[in-house]
Amino acid sequence: MCLSSRWIRAISLVFALLGLGSGVAQAQVVTEFSAGITAGAQPHSITAGPDGNLWFTEAAGNRIGRITPLGVVTEFSAGITANSRPFGITAGPDGNLWFTERTANQIGRITPLGVVTEFSSGFGFGSKPQGITAGPDGNLWFTEDFGGIGRITPLGVADVFYTSPTAGVRNITAGPDGNLWFTENNLARIGRITPLGVVTEFSAGITPGANPYGITAGPDGNLWFTEFDQVGRITPAGVVTEFSVNRGLAFPHGIAAGPDGKLWFTEVNIDRIGRSTPLGVVTDFGTGITAGAYPESITAGPDGSLWFTELSGNRIGRITTGASTGPPGTYVVPPCRMLDTRNPSGPLGGPPLQPAGSPDRTFVVAGTCGIPADALAISVNMTVTNTAGSGFLSLYRGDGARTGTWSISFLAGQTRANNGIVQLALDGSGSLKVQNSAPGNVDFILDVNAFFR
């Protein structure tokens, strides 16, 4: 059977996604990419984009970079204020990338085609916006160096909520409870802010002088953060547990949930990548990272790997998660509708996906549209409609943990479609899960056109 280029690309993607080919477990393999990155650019923050690529900021290069899963880099500088030092970056609910400009005191937006728009209204002089994330309310939330937490709509309207001016607020992430969580580096605290701007701070259980820095939502329903030679876990109720990295001045910085259900973090002072289980068992990996790289930010990629920036090494790194499965096969099926939540209630029908904070919904798709129980992944077209709020959906395997990557983003009232490869459960159940980050119900439709096993 002759396959089109579309199917060849899909097959290549699923091989990367599932780590297929040898039938043996992969080691944690590091690959570094430097071609196409301007000398001295200082890649800082990185995030998975809605276009299937990774996007990163260049703090000294004053650019936004894009790298494909194959390592091809494109840089964008047009429309970015000179010497603005792009810092944090995240995918927005509008299908664009949003980034902070630390010295220009503004927020930038870049489309997947590289068109930049900057927003400065509502920012005070010296606010120095840093971390940024998509919130459960369809807006972007960001931190300011002097204790501020800000919110900006997809139309560029900003509001700022202040905590302590001495807090040294660093990074921010959306939590499983529908709130935003952030680190206070100077005061050794973790903060929580509701979408209405109500702030609560937690310090009990955090080592004095621990310097919390990176933070992410974990696969266990908790928040995970990095500290001076430790990683910490905080429950939505504010209960903290710390786990020692035991590397001596490792300085963990960025942290992200991986597709393997573990937490992955950078160790900037010793040029390594660390990994923690949800129970706090820590391992680190150094082989393959060039000395003096200073790995800074990390994110889960669409290929099942973790991608990180090398601030001093001027590179983007990729580390495999070690997933393993058997040899692949690809099977095209006639386009077929697997599920539609607009239909009457049922396993593959209604009700609509419930708002953020509700349990992720599980769909068993094996046996539907000719998908066998031993299928490892499916090629799909996904559609959202009747969207009561802005946000994103994340599709992941039924026996796995949230990956931290988006499958489709949308605005309130918008109908939107996207293609993708979705991994199914490895336990033979043929299931997938869907996370809804929006603050309202969303109808979800899934059509399949091929499966892999």
Short mmCIF file of C-alpha atoms in Angstrom, two decimals:
data_model
loop_
_atom_site.label_atom_id
_atom_site.label_comp_id
_atom_site.label_asym_id
_atom_site.label_seq_id
_atom_site.Cartn_x
_atom_site.Cartn_y
_atom_site.Cartn_z
CA MET A 1 0.00 0.00 0.00
CA CYS A 2 1.37 3.42 -0.94
CA LEU A 3 1.04 6.02 1.82
CA SER A 4 0.80 9.77 1.29
CA SER A 5 3.35 12.18 2.78
CA ARG A 6 0.78 12.98 5.47
CA TRP A 7 0.83 9.36 6.64
CA ILE A 8 4.61 9.17 6.43
CA ARG A 9 4.81 12.19 8.74
CA ALA A 10 2.25 10.61 11.06
CA ILE A 11 4.18 7.33 11.18
CA SER A 12 7.44 9.17 11.92
CA LEU A 13 5.74 11.09 14.72
CA VAL A 14 4.26 8.03 16.36
CA PHE A 15 7.62 6.23 16.26
CA ALA A 16 9.10 9.15 18.16
CA LEU A 17 6.09 9.46 20.47
CA LEU A 18 6.10 5.84 21.54
CA GLY A 19 9.85 5.18 21.36
CA LEU A 20 9.24 2.26 18.99
CA GLY A 21 11.56 0.32 16.77
CA SER A 22 13.92 -1.92 18.76
CA GLY A 23 11.58 -3.68 21.19
CA VAL A 24 14.06 -2.88 23.97
CA ALA A 25 13.80 -0.30 26.73
CA GLN A 26 15.49 2.96 25.86
CA ALA A 27 18.10 4.57 28.07
CA GLN A 28 17.83 8.26 28.89
CA VAL A 29 19.60 9.58 25.79
CA VAL A 30 20.58 13.25 25.54
CA THR A 31 20.81 15.05 22.20
CA GLU A 32 21.91 18.68 21.87
CA PHE A 33 21.02 21.06 19.03
CA SER A 34 22.93 24.26 18.26
CA ALA A 35 22.55 24.77 14.50
CA GLY A 36 20.45 27.83 13.74
CA ILE A 37 20.78 29.42 17.20
CA THR A 38 22.58 32.78 17.13
CA ALA A 39 25.84 32.83 19.08
CA GLY A 40 25.41 34.17 22.62
CA ALA A 41 21.59 34.08 22.37
CA GLN A 42 21.14 32.53 25.86
CA PRO A 43 18.10 30.27 25.32
CA HIS A 44 16.11 30.65 28.53
CA SER A 45 12.55 29.29 28.71
CA ILE A 46 10.92 26.62 26.56
CA THR A 47 7.37 25.36 26.00
CA ALA A 48 5.47 23.01 23.70
CA GLY A 49 3.60 24.93 21.02
CA PRO A 50 0.18 24.30 19.48
CA ASP A 51 1.89 23.54 16.15
CA GLY A 52 3.75 20.44 17.36
CA ASN A 53 7.06 22.27 17.78
CA LEU A 54 8.97 23.62 20.78
CA TRP A 55 9.25 27.38 21.29
CA PHE A 56 11.89 29.13 23.38
CA THR A 57 13.04 32.61 24.41
CA GLU A 58 16.50 34.01 23.72
CA ALA A 59 17.23 36.38 26.57
CA ALA A 60 20.41 37.90 25.12
CA GLY A 61 19.59 37.29 21.46
CA ASN A 62 16.34 39.24 21.81
CA ARG A 63 14.52 36.63 19.74
CA ILE A 64 11.95 33.88 19.98
CA GLY A 65 13.14 30.51 18.69
CA ARG A 66 11.23 27.55 17.32
CA ILE A 67 12.67 24.04 17.11
CA THR A 68 11.00 21.08 15.44
CA PRO A 69 11.09 17.59 17.01
CA LEU A 70 13.81 16.85 14.44
CA GLY A 71 15.96 19.72 15.71
CA VAL A 72 15.46 22.33 12.96
CA VAL A 73 15.64 25.84 14.45
CA THR A 74 14.01 29.06 13.21
CA GLU A 75 14.52 32.39 14.99
CA PHE A 76 12.14 35.37 14.98
CA SER A 77 13.16 38.92 15.88
CA ALA A 78 10.88 41.22 13.87
CA GLY A 79 8.54 43.19 16.11
CA ILE A 80 10.43 42.50 19.37
CA THR A 81 11.64 45.62 21.20
CA ALA A 82 15.43 45.96 21.24
CA ASN A 83 17.13 44.78 24.43
CA SER A 84 13.83 43.58 25.91
CA ARG A 85 15.31 40.24 27.10
CA PRO A 86 12.50 37.76 26.33
CA PHE A 87 12.24 35.53 29.39
CA GLY A 88 9.26 33.24 30.07
CA ILE A 89 7.09 31.64 27.38
CA THR A 90 3.88 29.58 27.24
CA ALA A 91 1.27 28.41 24.76
CA GLY A 92 -1.91 30.49 24.99
CA PRO A 93 -5.57 29.50 24.67
CA ASP A 94 -5.74 31.46 21.41
CA GLY A 95 -3.33 29.17 19.55
CA ASN A 96 -0.39 31.58 19.87
CA LEU A 97 2.70 31.74 22.08
CA TRP A 98 2.96 34.37 24.81
CA PHE A 99 6.23 35.59 26.33
CA THR A 100 7.49 38.06 28.90
CA GLU A 101 9.95 40.85 28.08
CA ARG A 102 11.82 41.42 31.32
CA THR A 103 13.62 44.70 30.69
CA ALA A 104 10.95 46.21 28.41
CA ASN A 105 8.23 45.73 31.07
CA GLN A 106 5.76 44.19 28.64
CA ILE A 107 4.24 40.97 27.29
CA GLY A 108 4.65 39.70 23.75
CA ARG A 109 2.52 37.42 21.60
CA ILE A 110 3.86 35.48 18.62
CA THR A 111 1.80 33.46 16.16
CA PRO A 112 3.01 30.05 14.92
CA LEU A 113 3.99 31.94 11.72
CA GLY A 114 6.21 34.31 13.68
CA VAL A 115 4.13 37.51 13.76
CA VAL A 116 4.81 39.44 16.99
CA THR A 117 2.54 41.85 18.87
CA GLU A 118 3.65 43.55 22.11
CA PHE A 119 1.49 44.84 24.97
CA SER A 120 2.77 47.39 27.46
CA SER A 121 -0.39 49.02 28.84
CA GLY A 122 -0.99 48.18 32.51
CA PHE A 123 2.65 47.46 33.38
CA GLY A 124 4.50 49.64 35.86
CA PHE A 125 8.05 50.86 35.38
CA GLY A 126 10.50 48.23 36.60
CA SER A 127 7.85 45.50 36.91
CA LYS A 128 10.14 43.02 35.11
CA PRO A 129 7.66 40.30 34.08
CA GLN A 130 9.22 36.83 34.30
CA GLY A 131 7.28 33.57 34.38
CA ILE A 132 4.06 33.11 32.39
CA THR A 133 1.40 30.40 32.07
CA ALA A 134 -2.09 29.89 30.65
CA GLY A 135 -4.74 30.14 33.35
CA PRO A 136 -7.99 28.20 33.82
CA ASP A 137 -9.95 31.38 33.04
CA GLY A 138 -8.72 31.65 29.44
CA ASN A 139 -6.21 34.39 30.28
CA LEU A 140 -2.43 34.43 30.64
CA TRP A 141 -0.95 34.85 34.12
CA PHE A 142 2.55 36.11 34.79
CA THR A 143 4.93 36.97 37.62
CA GLU A 144 6.80 40.22 38.22
CA ASP A 145 10.21 40.37 39.85
CA PHE A 146 9.12 42.77 42.58
CA GLY A 147 6.30 40.68 43.98
CA GLY A 148 3.59 41.12 41.39
CA ILE A 149 1.21 38.60 39.88
CA GLY A 150 -0.37 39.80 36.65
CA ARG A 151 -3.09 38.70 34.27
CA ILE A 152 -3.42 39.55 30.59
CA THR A 153 -6.32 38.64 28.32
CA PRO A 154 -5.79 37.23 24.79
CA LEU A 155 -6.71 40.74 23.60
CA GLY A 156 -3.82 42.23 25.57
CA VAL A 157 -5.65 43.86 28.49
CA ALA A 158 -3.50 43.54 31.64
CA ASP A 159 -4.25 43.74 35.37
CA VAL A 160 -1.68 43.33 38.13
CA PHE A 161 -2.25 41.87 41.62
CA TYR A 162 0.51 42.48 44.16
CA THR A 163 1.88 40.32 46.95
CA SER A 164 4.98 41.32 48.92
CA PRO A 165 7.41 43.60 47.03
CA THR A 166 10.30 41.66 48.56
CA ALA A 167 9.01 38.20 47.62
CA GLY A 168 11.08 37.71 44.48
CA VAL A 169 8.23 35.99 42.62
CA ARG A 170 9.74 33.74 39.95
CA ASN A 171 7.57 31.17 38.15
CA ILE A 172 3.87 30.34 37.89
CA THR A 173 1.72 27.42 36.74
CA ALA A 174 -1.95 26.45 36.57
CA GLY A 175 -2.91 24.03 39.34
CA PRO A 176 -5.36 21.11 39.33
CA ASP A 177 -7.63 23.08 41.68
CA GLY A 178 -8.45 25.83 39.18
CA ASN A 179 -6.01 28.31 40.75
CA LEU A 180 -2.55 29.60 39.84
CA TRP A 181 0.50 28.63 41.92
CA PHE A 182 3.79 30.52 42.07
CA THR A 183 7.19 30.49 43.77
CA GLU A 184 8.51 33.24 46.06
CA ASN A 185 12.27 32.89 45.81
CA ASN A 186 13.33 35.44 48.40
CA LEU A 187 10.85 34.47 51.12
CA ALA A 188 10.93 30.66 50.73
CA ARG A 189 7.19 30.46 50.12
CA ILE A 190 4.76 29.00 47.62
CA GLY A 191 1.86 31.23 46.69
CA ARG A 192 -1.62 30.51 45.35
CA ILE A 193 -3.84 33.03 43.58
CA THR A 194 -7.43 32.49 42.51
CA PRO A 195 -8.66 33.75 39.12
CA LEU A 196 -10.30 36.56 41.12
CA GLY A 197 -6.93 37.63 42.54
CA VAL A 198 -7.13 36.29 46.11
CA VAL A 199 -3.63 35.33 47.29
CA THR A 200 -2.66 32.73 49.90
CA GLU A 201 0.97 32.01 50.81
CA PHE A 202 2.44 28.83 52.30
CA SER A 203 5.75 28.56 54.15
CA ALA A 204 5.25 25.67 56.60
CA GLY A 205 7.46 22.76 55.64
CA ILE A 206 9.72 24.79 53.34
CA THR A 207 13.36 25.00 54.44
CA PRO A 208 14.34 28.62 55.27
CA GLY A 209 16.51 29.99 52.48
CA ALA A 210 15.45 27.18 50.13
CA ASN A 211 14.87 29.65 47.26
CA PRO A 212 11.86 28.04 45.48
CA TYR A 213 12.21 28.65 41.75
CA GLY A 214 10.44 26.47 39.16
CA ILE A 215 6.93 25.06 39.61
CA THR A 216 4.64 22.73 37.67
CA ALA A 217 1.44 20.72 38.07
CA GLY A 218 2.31 17.08 38.81
CA PRO A 219 0.67 13.87 37.61
CA ASP A 220 -0.42 13.13 41.19
CA GLY A 221 -2.74 16.13 41.59
CA ASN A 222 -0.15 18.14 43.51
CA LEU A 223 2.22 20.98 42.62
CA TRP A 224 5.96 20.32 42.36
CA PHE A 225 8.69 22.93 42.70
CA THR A 226 12.47 23.22 42.73
CA GLU A 227 14.64 24.53 45.57
CA PHE A 228 18.30 24.83 46.48
CA ASP A 229 19.40 21.16 46.09
CA GLN A 230 15.83 19.89 46.69
CA VAL A 231 12.52 19.36 44.96
CA GLY A 232 9.33 20.08 46.83
CA ARG A 233 5.74 18.87 46.61
CA ILE A 234 2.77 20.89 47.84
CA THR A 235 -0.80 19.66 47.92
CA PRO A 236 -3.68 21.96 46.89
CA ALA A 237 -4.35 22.26 50.64
CA GLY A 238 -0.81 23.61 51.20
CA VAL A 239 0.94 20.60 52.77
CA VAL A 240 4.63 20.58 51.79
CA THR A 241 7.09 17.68 51.53
CA GLU A 242 10.71 18.21 50.44
CA PHE A 243 12.99 15.65 48.80
CA SER A 244 16.76 16.03 48.72
CA VAL A 245 18.54 15.87 45.39
CA ASN A 246 21.79 15.02 47.25
CA ARG A 247 24.06 16.32 44.51
CA GLY A 248 25.66 19.22 46.39
CA LEU A 249 24.96 22.67 44.97
CA ALA A 250 22.96 21.20 42.09
CA PHE A 251 20.59 24.22 41.99
CA PRO A 252 17.48 22.63 40.42
CA HIS A 253 15.69 25.27 38.34
CA GLY A 254 13.10 24.27 35.71
CA ILE A 255 10.65 21.43 36.36
CA ALA A 256 8.03 19.68 34.21
CA ALA A 257 5.78 16.62 34.34
CA GLY A 258 6.91 13.96 31.87
CA PRO A 259 4.79 11.52 29.86
CA ASP A 260 6.21 8.73 32.05
CA GLY A 261 4.36 10.02 35.13
CA LYS A 262 7.50 11.47 36.72
CA LEU A 263 8.80 14.96 37.39
CA TRP A 264 11.84 16.09 35.39
CA PHE A 265 14.03 19.02 36.39
CA THR A 266 17.20 20.82 35.36
CA GLU A 267 20.27 20.97 37.61
CA VAL A 268 21.94 24.13 36.40
CA ASN A 269 25.11 24.00 38.49
CA ILE A 270 26.17 20.45 37.59
CA ASP A 271 24.90 20.19 33.98
CA ARG A 272 22.45 17.37 34.62
CA ILE A 273 18.78 16.53 34.28
CA GLY A 274 17.06 15.08 37.35
CA ARG A 275 13.92 12.99 37.68
CA SER A 276 11.68 12.33 40.66
CA THR A 277 8.86 9.87 41.08
CA PRO A 278 5.65 11.16 42.72
CA LEU A 279 6.94 9.42 45.87
CA GLY A 280 10.12 11.47 45.84
CA VAL A 281 12.67 8.92 44.58
CA VAL A 282 15.25 11.05 42.75
CA THR A 283 17.58 10.03 39.91
CA ASP A 284 19.75 12.24 37.72
CA PHE A 285 21.29 11.93 34.27
CA GLY A 286 24.43 13.73 33.14
CA THR A 287 25.78 11.78 30.21
CA GLY A 288 25.48 13.71 26.97
CA ILE A 289 25.16 17.25 28.35
CA THR A 290 28.19 19.37 27.46
CA ALA A 291 30.07 20.80 30.45
CA GLY A 292 29.15 24.39 31.24
CA ALA A 293 25.76 24.11 29.52
CA TYR A 294 23.72 25.52 32.45
CA PRO A 295 20.44 23.69 31.66
CA GLU A 296 17.68 26.10 32.68
CA SER A 297 14.08 25.44 31.56
CA ILE A 298 12.43 22.12 30.67
CA THR A 299 9.15 21.00 29.11
CA ALA A 300 7.50 17.85 27.78
CA GLY A 301 7.56 17.68 23.98
CA PRO A 302 5.07 16.21 21.52
CA ASP A 303 7.53 13.39 20.78
CA GLY A 304 7.43 11.89 24.30
CA SER A 305 10.81 13.40 25.21
CA LEU A 306 11.76 16.25 27.55
CA TRP A 307 13.24 19.35 25.94
CA PHE A 308 15.43 21.85 27.79
CA THR A 309 17.36 25.06 27.23
CA GLU A 310 21.10 25.44 27.78
CA LEU A 311 21.58 29.04 28.86
CA SER A 312 25.38 29.11 28.70
CA GLY A 313 25.77 26.31 26.17
CA ASN A 314 23.58 28.20 23.68
CA ARG A 315 21.80 24.99 22.75
CA ILE A 316 18.48 23.20 23.05
CA GLY A 317 18.67 19.74 24.58
CA ARG A 318 16.41 16.71 24.36
CA ILE A 319 16.34 13.75 26.75
CA THR A 320 14.33 10.59 26.19
CA THR A 321 12.11 9.30 28.96
CA GLY A 322 13.01 5.63 28.55
CA ALA A 323 9.58 4.43 27.42
CA SER A 324 9.54 1.08 25.62
CA THR A 325 7.12 -0.96 23.51
CA GLY A 326 7.26 -3.53 20.74
CA PRO A 327 7.78 -3.05 17.01
CA PRO A 328 5.24 -0.87 15.22
CA GLY A 329 2.70 -1.39 12.47
CA THR A 330 0.53 1.22 10.80
CA TYR A 331 -3.06 0.61 9.68
CA VAL A 332 -5.18 3.12 7.81
CA VAL A 333 -8.93 2.96 8.48
CA PRO A 334 -11.79 4.79 6.74
CA PRO A 335 -12.46 8.10 8.55
CA CYS A 336 -14.79 7.23 11.42
CA ARG A 337 -16.35 9.13 14.31
CA MET A 338 -15.29 7.51 17.58
CA LEU A 339 -17.01 9.76 20.09
CA ASP A 340 -19.18 12.86 20.27
CA THR A 341 -20.24 14.35 23.60
CA ARG A 342 -23.17 16.11 21.91
CA ASN A 343 -24.86 12.72 21.66
CA PRO A 344 -26.99 11.25 24.46
CA SER A 345 -25.08 10.26 27.59
CA GLY A 346 -22.96 7.15 27.24
CA PRO A 347 -19.37 5.83 27.26
CA LEU A 348 -18.62 7.60 23.94
CA GLY A 349 -21.28 10.29 24.13
CA GLY A 350 -22.53 12.94 26.54
CA PRO A 351 -22.29 14.66 28.86
CA PRO A 352 -19.91 17.42 27.71
CA LEU A 353 -16.44 17.58 29.23
CA GLN A 354 -16.79 19.18 32.64
CA PRO A 355 -14.97 22.37 33.76
CA ALA A 356 -11.37 22.57 34.99
CA GLY A 357 -10.93 20.90 38.36
CA SER A 358 -13.30 18.05 37.45
CA PRO A 359 -11.89 14.51 37.01
CA ASP A 360 -10.38 13.87 33.59
CA ARG A 361 -12.75 11.80 31.47
CA THR A 362 -11.75 8.33 30.24
CA PHE A 363 -12.92 7.01 26.86
CA VAL A 364 -12.45 3.36 25.87
CA VAL A 365 -12.06 3.46 22.09
CA ALA A 366 -10.87 -0.11 21.40
CA GLY A 367 -13.60 -1.96 19.50
CA THR A 368 -14.84 1.28 17.93
CA CYS A 369 -14.19 2.11 14.26
CA GLY A 370 -12.12 -1.05 13.86
CA ILE A 371 -9.55 -0.12 16.54
CA PRO A 372 -8.17 -3.34 18.13
CA ALA A 373 -7.41 -3.81 21.82
CA ASP A 374 -3.66 -4.00 21.14
CA ALA A 375 -3.51 -0.63 19.34
CA LEU A 376 -0.80 1.59 20.83
CA ALA A 377 -1.91 4.90 19.32
CA ILE A 378 -4.41 6.43 16.93
CA SER A 379 -4.22 9.20 14.32
CA VAL A 380 -7.17 11.52 14.90
CA ASN A 381 -8.94 14.73 14.08
CA MET A 382 -10.24 16.37 17.26
CA THR A 383 -12.89 19.08 17.40
CA VAL A 384 -14.19 21.27 20.22
CA THR A 385 -17.48 23.17 20.09
CA ASN A 386 -20.03 24.73 22.46
CA THR A 387 -17.07 26.02 24.46
CA ALA A 388 -18.37 27.78 27.57
CA GLY A 389 -14.89 29.11 28.43
CA SER A 390 -11.41 29.52 26.97
CA GLY A 391 -8.73 26.93 27.61
CA PHE A 392 -7.26 23.74 26.20
CA LEU A 393 -7.72 19.98 26.11
CA SER A 394 -4.92 17.51 26.74
CA LEU A 395 -5.31 13.94 25.46
CA TYR A 396 -3.13 11.23 26.98
CA ARG A 397 -3.08 7.49 27.43
CA GLY A 398 -5.74 5.95 29.67
CA ASP A 399 -3.31 4.29 32.09
CA GLY A 400 -0.84 7.18 32.14
CA ALA A 401 -0.34 10.54 33.80
CA ARG A 402 -1.03 13.98 32.42
CA THR A 403 1.76 14.96 30.04
CA GLY A 404 1.64 18.72 30.51
CA THR A 405 1.22 19.23 26.74
CA TRP A 406 -1.80 20.56 24.89
CA SER A 407 -3.70 18.78 22.14
CA ILE A 408 -6.02 21.64 21.17
CA SER A 409 -6.64 25.16 22.49
CA PHE A 410 -9.71 27.35 22.06
CA LEU A 411 -11.53 30.52 23.06
CA ALA A 412 -14.99 30.76 24.58
CA GLY A 413 -17.67 30.31 21.93
CA GLN A 414 -15.17 28.98 19.39
CA THR A 415 -15.41 25.79 17.31
CA ARG A 416 -11.91 24.55 16.51
CA ALA A 417 -10.28 21.42 15.06
CA ASN A 418 -6.78 19.96 15.12
CA ASN A 419 -4.97 16.79 14.01
CA GLY A 420 -2.81 14.65 16.26
CA ILE A 421 -1.44 11.30 17.32
CA VAL A 422 -2.88 10.06 20.62
CA GLN A 423 -1.24 7.29 22.63
CA LEU A 424 -3.60 4.65 24.05
CA ALA A 425 -3.24 2.75 27.31
CA LEU A 426 -0.50 0.12 27.41
CA ASP A 427 -2.58 -2.15 29.67
CA GLY A 428 -4.73 -3.44 26.79
CA SER A 429 -7.80 -1.40 27.73
CA GLY A 430 -7.65 0.71 24.55
CA SER A 431 -8.41 3.85 26.51
CA LEU A 432 -7.45 7.50 26.44
CA LYS A 433 -8.09 10.35 28.88
CA VAL A 434 -9.06 13.96 28.23
CA GLN A 435 -8.23 16.88 30.52
CA ASN A 436 -10.28 20.08 30.15
CA SER A 437 -8.60 23.24 31.43
CA ALA A 438 -11.47 25.59 30.55
CA PRO A 439 -13.70 27.04 33.30
CA GLY A 440 -16.83 25.79 31.52
CA ASN A 441 -18.24 22.74 29.72
CA VAL A 442 -16.83 21.78 26.31
CA ASP A 443 -18.26 19.42 23.69
CA PHE A 444 -15.61 17.12 22.25
CA ILE A 445 -15.65 15.17 18.98
CA LEU A 446 -13.00 12.63 17.92
CA ASP A 447 -12.60 11.12 14.44
CA VAL A 448 -10.02 8.43 13.69
CA ASN A 449 -8.22 7.70 10.42
CA ALA A 450 -5.44 5.25 11.38
CA PHE A 451 -4.06 3.22 14.27
CA PHE A 452 -0.60 1.97 15.25
CA ARG A 453 0.47 -1.23 16.99
#
